[in-house]
Amino acid sequence: MTPDRSTALRFRGSARRALESGFWKPSSLGVLARAWRGHPAPRADDPTTHLQAAADWLRRAQDVTGNGGVSWGYHLRHGWNAAYPETTGYIIPTFLELGRAGHGADFHARAGRCVEFEASVQLPTGAFPAGTLVGDRERPSVFNTGQVICGLNAWYQDTSDEAALAMARRAADWLISVQDDDGAWRRFGYLEYPVTYTSHVSCWLAELGVLIGEPRFVQAASRHIDWVLSQQDPSSGWFERAGFSGADHAARRAVTHTLAYTLWGTLHAGLALDRPDAVDAVRGPARSIADFTVSRGWLPGMLDATWSSNVEYACLTGNAQMALLWIRLRGMDSDPQLARATEIALEGVGEAQLLGATAPGLRGGIPGSDPIWGDYAPFAVPNWAAKFYLDALLAREREVRAAAGRPAQGPREP
């Protein structure tokens, strides 16, 4: 992000925000100064450099916890956070693919340690907890449980580990037990109201159902996708209830992170369930966001129902997730506009990656926002930003291998 985009991007927050920035720490001050100046060097033109730096950061995020889970991330003021069951779950397939693609022989074992960690925190009901290990460890979470199923599916496909499959079954049984009759999840969610980004739960439930031939899981996932599609505005393709809060829903807006969850989950479920209606429902919104990204030259961190934005920060996780979505769709549709948007989105993440930072918790990580004091995870380097950036870079690697006629490596499709 360049310093001339708007003077409003300058860091000028309250005293509390200044304290949260940890500006008095030399490592934090360097990151803040670089963001203030619009990301001057260092950066790399070689995607492998960016990929390896993010992978190394994710290694450290796991090692620092000492329990096999992956740290929530690093905060400029507070340092490393505790292990986070939700994102540790869906980091499992990222670790597996890093190993398959030749980016580190240790990643398969790292994925196994993630599975062991998840086994240690699964609740008696089969659900997984809502918080980190220093947060809410007893309250179950629908969304977090879905993300752990994602990782257990990948591990089972790779290893045929029956214990992991049993964990996934228990988790899926719990999801079905708390699902409402219309297919939505209202209990045990973020702020306790239904959201369409829980398609990123039902897609893994669908994947598991197809994988093991369990019709209950398939039917529950399909009911949820029915509900998600009922929330789509047919005139614009916008999905209602895709944001974090009631205020977002009322304003018909969503951060790109949860919007991408909604779109990816609906697409993945549609492909797993052989539902062309779900796949087609994603194509229009994905193209609208791509058109807006190309026209603006960057992807703002929040979009509204007109596929426009008035925010002046980027949600870097959303950038990476949208790029991943566009890569998958252009493999189906060969749309050059999606390719252009992908490069813009990934370039934005690469520019903000902390390649030159010296602190182990910062070096190679991806901030929540660009600039780092933006509204999404301000002053923090969350693990899921690195995870989705790696997923997108690995997907692009597979494209290059396929174009060169070399065998594709990567996760199995359902």
Coordinates of C-alpha atoms in Angstrom, one line a residue:
M1 CA 0.0 0.0 0.0
T2 CA 1.6 3.3 -1.1
P3 CA 1.8 6.4 1.2
D4 CA 0.0 8.6 -1.3
R5 CA -3.2 6.6 -1.3
S6 CA -4.7 8.8 1.4
T7 CA -3.5 10.8 4.3
A8 CA -6.2 9.1 6.3
L9 CA -4.1 6.0 6.3
R10 CA -1.5 7.7 8.6
F11 CA -1.4 6.3 12.1
R12 CA -3.1 8.9 14.2
G13 CA -5.2 6.9 16.7
S14 CA -6.1 7.4 20.3
A15 CA -3.7 7.0 23.2
R16 CA -5.1 3.5 23.7
R17 CA -4.4 2.5 20.1
A18 CA -0.9 4.0 20.4
L19 CA -0.3 1.8 23.5
E20 CA -1.6 -1.3 21.6
S21 CA 0.9 -0.6 18.9
G22 CA 3.8 -1.2 21.3
F23 CA 5.6 1.6 19.6
W24 CA 8.3 1.8 22.2
K25 CA 9.6 -1.7 21.3
P26 CA 12.3 -1.5 18.6
S27 CA 10.8 -4.4 16.7
S28 CA 7.3 -2.8 16.7
L29 CA 8.7 0.6 15.8
G30 CA 10.4 -0.8 12.7
V31 CA 7.2 -2.4 11.5
L32 CA 5.1 0.8 12.1
A33 CA 7.7 3.0 10.4
R34 CA 7.8 0.7 7.3
A35 CA 4.0 0.7 7.1
W36 CA 3.9 4.5 7.5
R37 CA 6.4 4.9 4.6
G38 CA 4.3 2.6 2.3
H39 CA 6.3 -0.6 2.5
P40 CA 9.7 0.3 1.1
A41 CA 12.2 -2.6 0.6
P42 CA 12.8 -5.3 1.6
R43 CA 10.4 -7.3 -0.5
A44 CA 11.0 -10.1 -3.1
D45 CA 9.9 -10.6 -6.6
D46 CA 10.4 -14.4 -6.3
P47 CA 7.2 -16.1 -5.0
T48 CA 9.3 -18.8 -3.4
T49 CA 11.0 -16.3 -1.1
H50 CA 7.6 -15.1 0.1
L51 CA 6.3 -18.7 0.5
Q52 CA 9.4 -19.9 2.4
A53 CA 9.3 -16.9 4.8
A54 CA 5.6 -17.5 5.6
A55 CA 6.2 -21.2 6.1
D56 CA 9.1 -20.5 8.4
W57 CA 6.9 -18.1 10.4
L58 CA 4.2 -20.7 10.7
R59 CA 6.8 -23.2 12.0
R60 CA 7.8 -20.7 14.7
A61 CA 4.1 -20.1 15.5
Q62 CA 3.7 -23.9 16.3
D63 CA 7.1 -24.3 18.1
V64 CA 6.4 -21.4 20.5
T65 CA 3.4 -23.1 22.1
G66 CA 5.1 -26.3 23.0
N67 CA 1.9 -28.3 22.8
G68 CA 1.6 -29.0 19.0
G69 CA -1.0 -26.3 18.5
V70 CA -0.3 -23.2 16.4
S71 CA -0.2 -19.9 18.2
W72 CA -3.1 -17.5 17.4
G73 CA -0.4 -15.2 16.3
Y74 CA 1.9 -12.4 17.3
H75 CA 0.8 -8.9 18.6
L76 CA 3.1 -5.9 18.4
R77 CA 2.6 -5.1 22.1
H78 CA 1.8 -8.4 23.7
G79 CA 3.9 -10.8 21.7
W80 CA 2.9 -14.4 21.0
N81 CA -0.6 -15.6 21.9
A82 CA -1.6 -19.1 23.0
A83 CA -2.4 -22.0 20.7
Y84 CA -5.7 -21.6 18.8
P85 CA -7.7 -24.9 18.1
E86 CA -9.8 -23.4 15.3
T87 CA -7.0 -22.3 13.0
T88 CA -4.6 -25.1 14.1
G89 CA -7.3 -27.3 12.5
Y90 CA -7.3 -25.9 9.1
I91 CA -3.5 -25.4 9.1
I92 CA -3.2 -29.2 9.0
P93 CA -3.9 -29.4 5.2
T94 CA -1.5 -26.4 4.6
F95 CA 1.3 -28.3 6.5
L96 CA 0.6 -31.5 4.5
E97 CA 0.7 -29.6 1.2
L98 CA 3.9 -27.8 2.1
G99 CA 5.5 -31.2 2.7
R100 CA 4.1 -32.7 -0.5
A101 CA 5.2 -29.8 -2.6
G102 CA 8.8 -30.1 -1.3
H103 CA 9.0 -27.1 1.0
G104 CA 10.1 -29.0 4.1
A105 CA 10.4 -32.6 5.1
D106 CA 9.2 -31.7 8.7
F107 CA 5.7 -30.5 7.7
H108 CA 4.1 -34.0 7.7
A109 CA 5.2 -34.5 11.3
R110 CA 4.0 -31.0 12.2
A111 CA 0.6 -31.8 10.8
G112 CA 0.5 -34.9 13.0
R113 CA 1.3 -32.8 16.1
C114 CA -1.6 -30.5 15.2
V115 CA -3.9 -33.6 15.2
E116 CA -2.6 -34.7 18.5
F117 CA -3.2 -31.2 19.9
E118 CA -6.8 -31.3 18.6
A119 CA -7.4 -34.6 20.3
S120 CA -6.3 -33.1 23.6
V121 CA -8.8 -30.2 23.4
Q122 CA -11.9 -31.9 21.9
L123 CA -14.8 -31.5 24.3
P124 CA -16.8 -34.5 25.6
T125 CA -19.7 -33.5 23.2
G126 CA -17.4 -33.8 20.2
A127 CA -17.3 -30.1 19.6
F128 CA -14.1 -27.9 19.7
P129 CA -13.7 -24.8 21.9
A130 CA -14.3 -21.3 20.9
G131 CA -11.2 -19.6 22.2
T132 CA -7.5 -20.0 22.6
L133 CA -6.0 -22.1 25.3
V134 CA -5.9 -19.1 27.6
G135 CA -9.4 -18.0 26.5
D136 CA -12.7 -19.8 26.5
R137 CA -11.8 -23.5 26.5
E138 CA -15.1 -25.0 27.5
R139 CA -17.7 -23.1 25.3
P140 CA -18.2 -25.1 22.1
S141 CA -18.1 -23.3 18.7
V142 CA -19.9 -24.4 15.5
F143 CA -17.5 -22.5 13.3
N144 CA -14.3 -23.7 15.1
T145 CA -15.5 -27.3 15.0
G146 CA -16.0 -27.1 11.3
Q147 CA -12.5 -25.8 10.8
V148 CA -11.0 -28.7 12.8
I149 CA -13.1 -31.2 10.7
C150 CA -11.3 -29.7 7.7
G151 CA -7.9 -30.6 9.1
L152 CA -9.0 -34.1 10.3
N153 CA -10.4 -34.8 6.8
A154 CA -7.1 -34.0 5.2
W155 CA -5.1 -36.0 7.8
Y156 CA -7.4 -39.0 7.3
Q157 CA -7.1 -38.9 3.5
D158 CA -3.3 -38.7 3.9
T159 CA -2.8 -41.3 6.6
S160 CA -6.0 -43.4 7.0
D161 CA -5.7 -42.6 10.7
E162 CA -8.9 -44.1 12.2
A163 CA -8.5 -42.2 15.4
A164 CA -8.6 -38.9 13.5
L165 CA -11.7 -40.1 11.6
A166 CA -13.4 -41.0 14.9
M167 CA -12.7 -37.4 16.1
A168 CA -14.2 -36.0 12.9
R169 CA -17.3 -38.2 13.2
R170 CA -17.9 -37.0 16.8
A171 CA -17.5 -33.4 15.8
A172 CA -19.8 -33.8 12.8
D173 CA -22.4 -35.5 15.0
W174 CA -22.3 -32.6 17.4
L175 CA -22.8 -30.1 14.5
I176 CA -25.9 -31.9 13.3
S177 CA -27.3 -32.0 16.9
V178 CA -27.2 -28.2 17.2
Q179 CA -28.3 -27.4 13.6
D180 CA -31.7 -25.8 13.3
D181 CA -34.5 -27.2 11.2
D182 CA -34.0 -24.7 8.4
G183 CA -30.4 -25.7 8.0
A184 CA -28.8 -22.6 9.8
W185 CA -26.8 -22.7 12.9
R186 CA -27.9 -20.2 15.5
R187 CA -26.5 -21.6 18.7
F188 CA -22.9 -21.7 19.6
G189 CA -21.9 -19.2 17.0
Y190 CA -20.1 -15.9 17.1
L191 CA -22.6 -13.5 18.9
E192 CA -25.3 -16.2 18.6
Y193 CA -27.0 -15.4 15.3
P194 CA -26.9 -17.1 12.0
V195 CA -24.3 -16.1 9.4
T196 CA -23.7 -17.3 5.9
Y197 CA -20.0 -17.7 6.3
T198 CA -20.9 -21.0 8.1
S199 CA -20.9 -22.4 4.6
H200 CA -17.2 -22.8 5.6
V201 CA -18.5 -25.3 8.1
S202 CA -21.0 -27.2 6.0
C203 CA -18.5 -27.6 3.2
W204 CA -16.2 -29.7 5.4
L205 CA -19.2 -31.6 6.8
A206 CA -20.1 -32.3 3.1
E207 CA -16.5 -33.4 2.4
L208 CA -16.5 -35.8 5.3
G209 CA -19.9 -37.2 4.4
V210 CA -18.8 -37.9 0.8
L211 CA -15.4 -39.2 2.0
I212 CA -16.9 -41.9 4.2
G213 CA -20.3 -42.3 2.6
E214 CA -22.3 -40.9 5.5
P215 CA -25.7 -39.6 4.2
R216 CA -26.5 -37.8 7.5
F217 CA -23.5 -35.5 7.1
V218 CA -24.3 -34.9 3.4
Q219 CA -27.9 -34.1 4.0
A220 CA -27.1 -31.7 6.9
A221 CA -24.6 -29.9 4.7
S222 CA -27.0 -29.6 1.9
R223 CA -29.7 -28.2 4.1
H224 CA -27.3 -25.6 5.3
I225 CA -26.4 -24.7 1.7
D226 CA -30.1 -24.3 1.0
W227 CA -30.3 -21.8 3.8
V228 CA -27.2 -19.9 2.6
L229 CA -28.6 -19.7 -1.0
S230 CA -31.8 -18.3 0.5
Q231 CA -29.8 -15.4 1.8
Q232 CA -28.5 -14.4 -1.6
D233 CA -29.8 -11.2 -3.3
P234 CA -30.7 -12.4 -6.8
S235 CA -30.2 -9.0 -8.3
S236 CA -26.6 -8.5 -7.2
G237 CA -25.4 -11.8 -6.0
W238 CA -24.7 -10.4 -2.5
F239 CA -24.9 -12.8 0.4
E240 CA -26.7 -11.3 3.4
R241 CA -25.3 -12.0 6.9
A242 CA -21.8 -12.5 5.6
G243 CA -20.3 -10.0 8.1
F244 CA -19.1 -10.3 11.7
S245 CA -21.7 -8.2 13.5
G246 CA -25.3 -7.1 13.5
A247 CA -24.2 -3.7 12.4
D248 CA -22.5 -5.2 9.4
H249 CA -25.6 -7.1 8.5
A250 CA -27.8 -4.1 8.8
A251 CA -25.4 -2.1 6.6
R252 CA -25.1 -5.0 4.2
R253 CA -21.4 -5.1 4.4
A254 CA -18.7 -7.7 5.2
V255 CA -15.0 -7.8 5.8
T256 CA -13.4 -9.7 2.9
H257 CA -12.2 -12.4 5.3
T258 CA -15.8 -13.6 6.1
L259 CA -17.1 -12.8 2.6
A260 CA -14.4 -15.1 1.2
Y261 CA -15.4 -17.8 3.7
T262 CA -19.0 -17.5 2.5
L263 CA -18.0 -17.8 -1.2
W264 CA -15.3 -20.5 -0.8
G265 CA -17.5 -22.6 1.5
T266 CA -20.5 -22.4 -0.9
L267 CA -18.3 -23.3 -3.9
H268 CA -16.5 -26.2 -2.1
A269 CA -19.8 -27.6 -0.8
G270 CA -21.4 -27.2 -4.2
L271 CA -18.6 -29.3 -5.8
A272 CA -18.6 -31.9 -3.1
L273 CA -22.4 -32.3 -3.2
D274 CA -22.7 -32.0 -7.0
R275 CA -24.9 -29.0 -6.7
P276 CA -24.4 -26.7 -9.7
D277 CA -26.8 -24.1 -8.2
A278 CA -24.3 -23.5 -5.3
V279 CA -21.4 -23.3 -7.7
D280 CA -23.2 -20.9 -10.0
A281 CA -24.2 -18.7 -7.0
V282 CA -20.5 -18.0 -6.4
R283 CA -19.5 -17.1 -9.9
G284 CA -21.2 -13.8 -10.1
P285 CA -20.0 -12.4 -6.8
A286 CA -16.5 -13.6 -7.4
R287 CA -16.4 -11.8 -10.8
S288 CA -17.9 -8.6 -9.3
I289 CA -15.2 -8.5 -6.6
A290 CA -12.5 -9.2 -9.2
D291 CA -13.8 -6.4 -11.4
F292 CA -13.7 -4.0 -8.5
T293 CA -10.2 -5.1 -7.5
V294 CA -8.9 -4.6 -11.0
S295 CA -10.6 -1.2 -11.4
R296 CA -9.2 0.1 -8.0
G297 CA -5.8 -1.6 -8.3
W298 CA -6.2 -3.1 -4.8
L299 CA -8.8 -4.9 -2.7
P300 CA -10.2 -2.9 0.2
G301 CA -10.8 -4.8 3.5
M302 CA -14.6 -4.4 3.5
L303 CA -17.2 -4.5 0.7
D304 CA -20.9 -3.7 0.7
A305 CA -23.8 -5.1 -1.2
T306 CA -23.1 -2.9 -4.2
W307 CA -19.6 -4.5 -4.5
S308 CA -17.9 -1.3 -3.5
S309 CA -16.1 0.1 -0.5
N310 CA -15.3 3.2 1.5
V311 CA -12.6 1.8 3.8
E312 CA -9.0 2.6 3.3
Y313 CA -7.3 -0.5 4.6
A314 CA -6.8 -4.0 3.2
C315 CA -7.7 -7.2 5.1
L316 CA -4.7 -9.3 4.0
T317 CA -6.3 -12.6 4.9
G318 CA -9.2 -11.6 2.7
N319 CA -6.8 -10.8 -0.1
A320 CA -5.3 -14.3 0.1
Q321 CA -8.6 -16.0 0.4
M322 CA -10.1 -14.2 -2.6
A323 CA -7.0 -15.1 -4.6
L324 CA -7.4 -18.7 -3.7
L325 CA -11.1 -18.6 -4.7
W326 CA -10.2 -16.9 -8.1
I327 CA -7.5 -19.5 -8.8
R328 CA -10.0 -22.3 -8.2
L329 CA -12.7 -20.7 -10.4
R330 CA -10.4 -19.8 -13.2
G331 CA -9.4 -23.4 -13.3
M332 CA -13.0 -24.1 -14.2
D333 CA -13.9 -21.0 -16.3
S334 CA -10.5 -19.7 -17.7
D335 CA -11.6 -16.1 -17.0
P336 CA -8.6 -13.7 -17.5
Q337 CA -10.1 -11.1 -15.2
L338 CA -9.8 -13.5 -12.3
A339 CA -6.2 -13.9 -13.1
R340 CA -5.6 -10.2 -13.1
A341 CA -7.4 -9.8 -9.8
T342 CA -5.4 -12.7 -8.3
E343 CA -2.1 -11.0 -9.0
I344 CA -3.2 -7.7 -7.6
A345 CA -4.5 -9.4 -4.4
L346 CA -1.4 -11.5 -3.9
E347 CA 0.9 -8.6 -4.7
G348 CA -0.8 -6.6 -1.9
V349 CA -0.1 -9.4 0.6
G350 CA 3.5 -9.7 -0.6
E351 CA 4.2 -6.0 -0.2
A352 CA 2.9 -6.1 3.4
Q353 CA 4.7 -9.3 4.4
L354 CA 7.3 -8.6 7.1
L355 CA 10.3 -10.0 5.3
G356 CA 12.8 -7.6 6.9
A357 CA 11.6 -7.8 10.5
T358 CA 14.1 -9.1 13.0
A359 CA 11.8 -10.4 15.8
P360 CA 11.0 -14.1 15.2
G361 CA 7.3 -13.4 15.8
L362 CA 7.2 -10.8 13.0
R363 CA 9.8 -12.0 10.4
G364 CA 7.9 -13.5 7.4
G365 CA 4.5 -13.0 9.0
I366 CA 1.4 -11.4 7.4
P367 CA -0.3 -8.6 9.3
G368 CA -4.0 -8.7 9.8
S369 CA -4.5 -5.3 8.0
D370 CA -2.5 -3.1 5.7
P371 CA -1.6 -0.7 7.1
I372 CA -1.1 -2.8 10.3
W373 CA -3.3 -0.4 12.3
G374 CA -6.3 -1.1 10.1
D375 CA -9.6 -2.3 11.5
Y376 CA -9.0 -6.0 11.0
A377 CA -6.8 -7.6 13.7
P378 CA -4.9 -4.3 14.3
F379 CA -1.3 -4.5 15.3
A380 CA -1.3 -8.2 15.0
V381 CA 0.1 -11.0 12.8
P382 CA -2.5 -13.8 12.9
N383 CA -1.6 -17.3 11.9
W384 CA -4.5 -17.6 9.5
A385 CA -3.2 -14.8 7.3
A386 CA 0.0 -16.8 6.7
K387 CA -2.1 -20.0 6.2
F388 CA -4.2 -18.6 3.5
Y389 CA -1.3 -16.8 1.8
L390 CA 0.5 -20.1 1.7
D391 CA -2.5 -21.8 0.3
A392 CA -2.8 -19.3 -2.5
L393 CA 0.9 -19.4 -3.4
L394 CA 0.8 -23.2 -3.4
A395 CA -2.3 -23.2 -5.6
R396 CA -0.5 -20.9 -8.0
E397 CA 2.5 -23.3 -7.9
R398 CA 0.2 -26.1 -9.0
E399 CA -1.1 -24.0 -11.9
V400 CA 2.5 -23.5 -13.1
R401 CA 3.3 -27.2 -12.8
A402 CA 0.1 -28.1 -14.7
A403 CA 0.9 -25.6 -17.4
A404 CA 4.3 -27.1 -17.8
G405 CA 2.8 -30.6 -18.1
R406 CA 4.3 -31.8 -14.8
P407 CA 2.2 -33.9 -12.4
A408 CA 0.1 -31.8 -10.0
Q409 CA 0.7 -32.1 -6.3
G410 CA -1.6 -31.0 -3.6
P411 CA -4.7 -31.9 -1.6
R412 CA -7.2 -34.4 -3.0
E413 CA -10.5 -33.0 -4.2
P414 CA -13.6 -34.5 -2.6

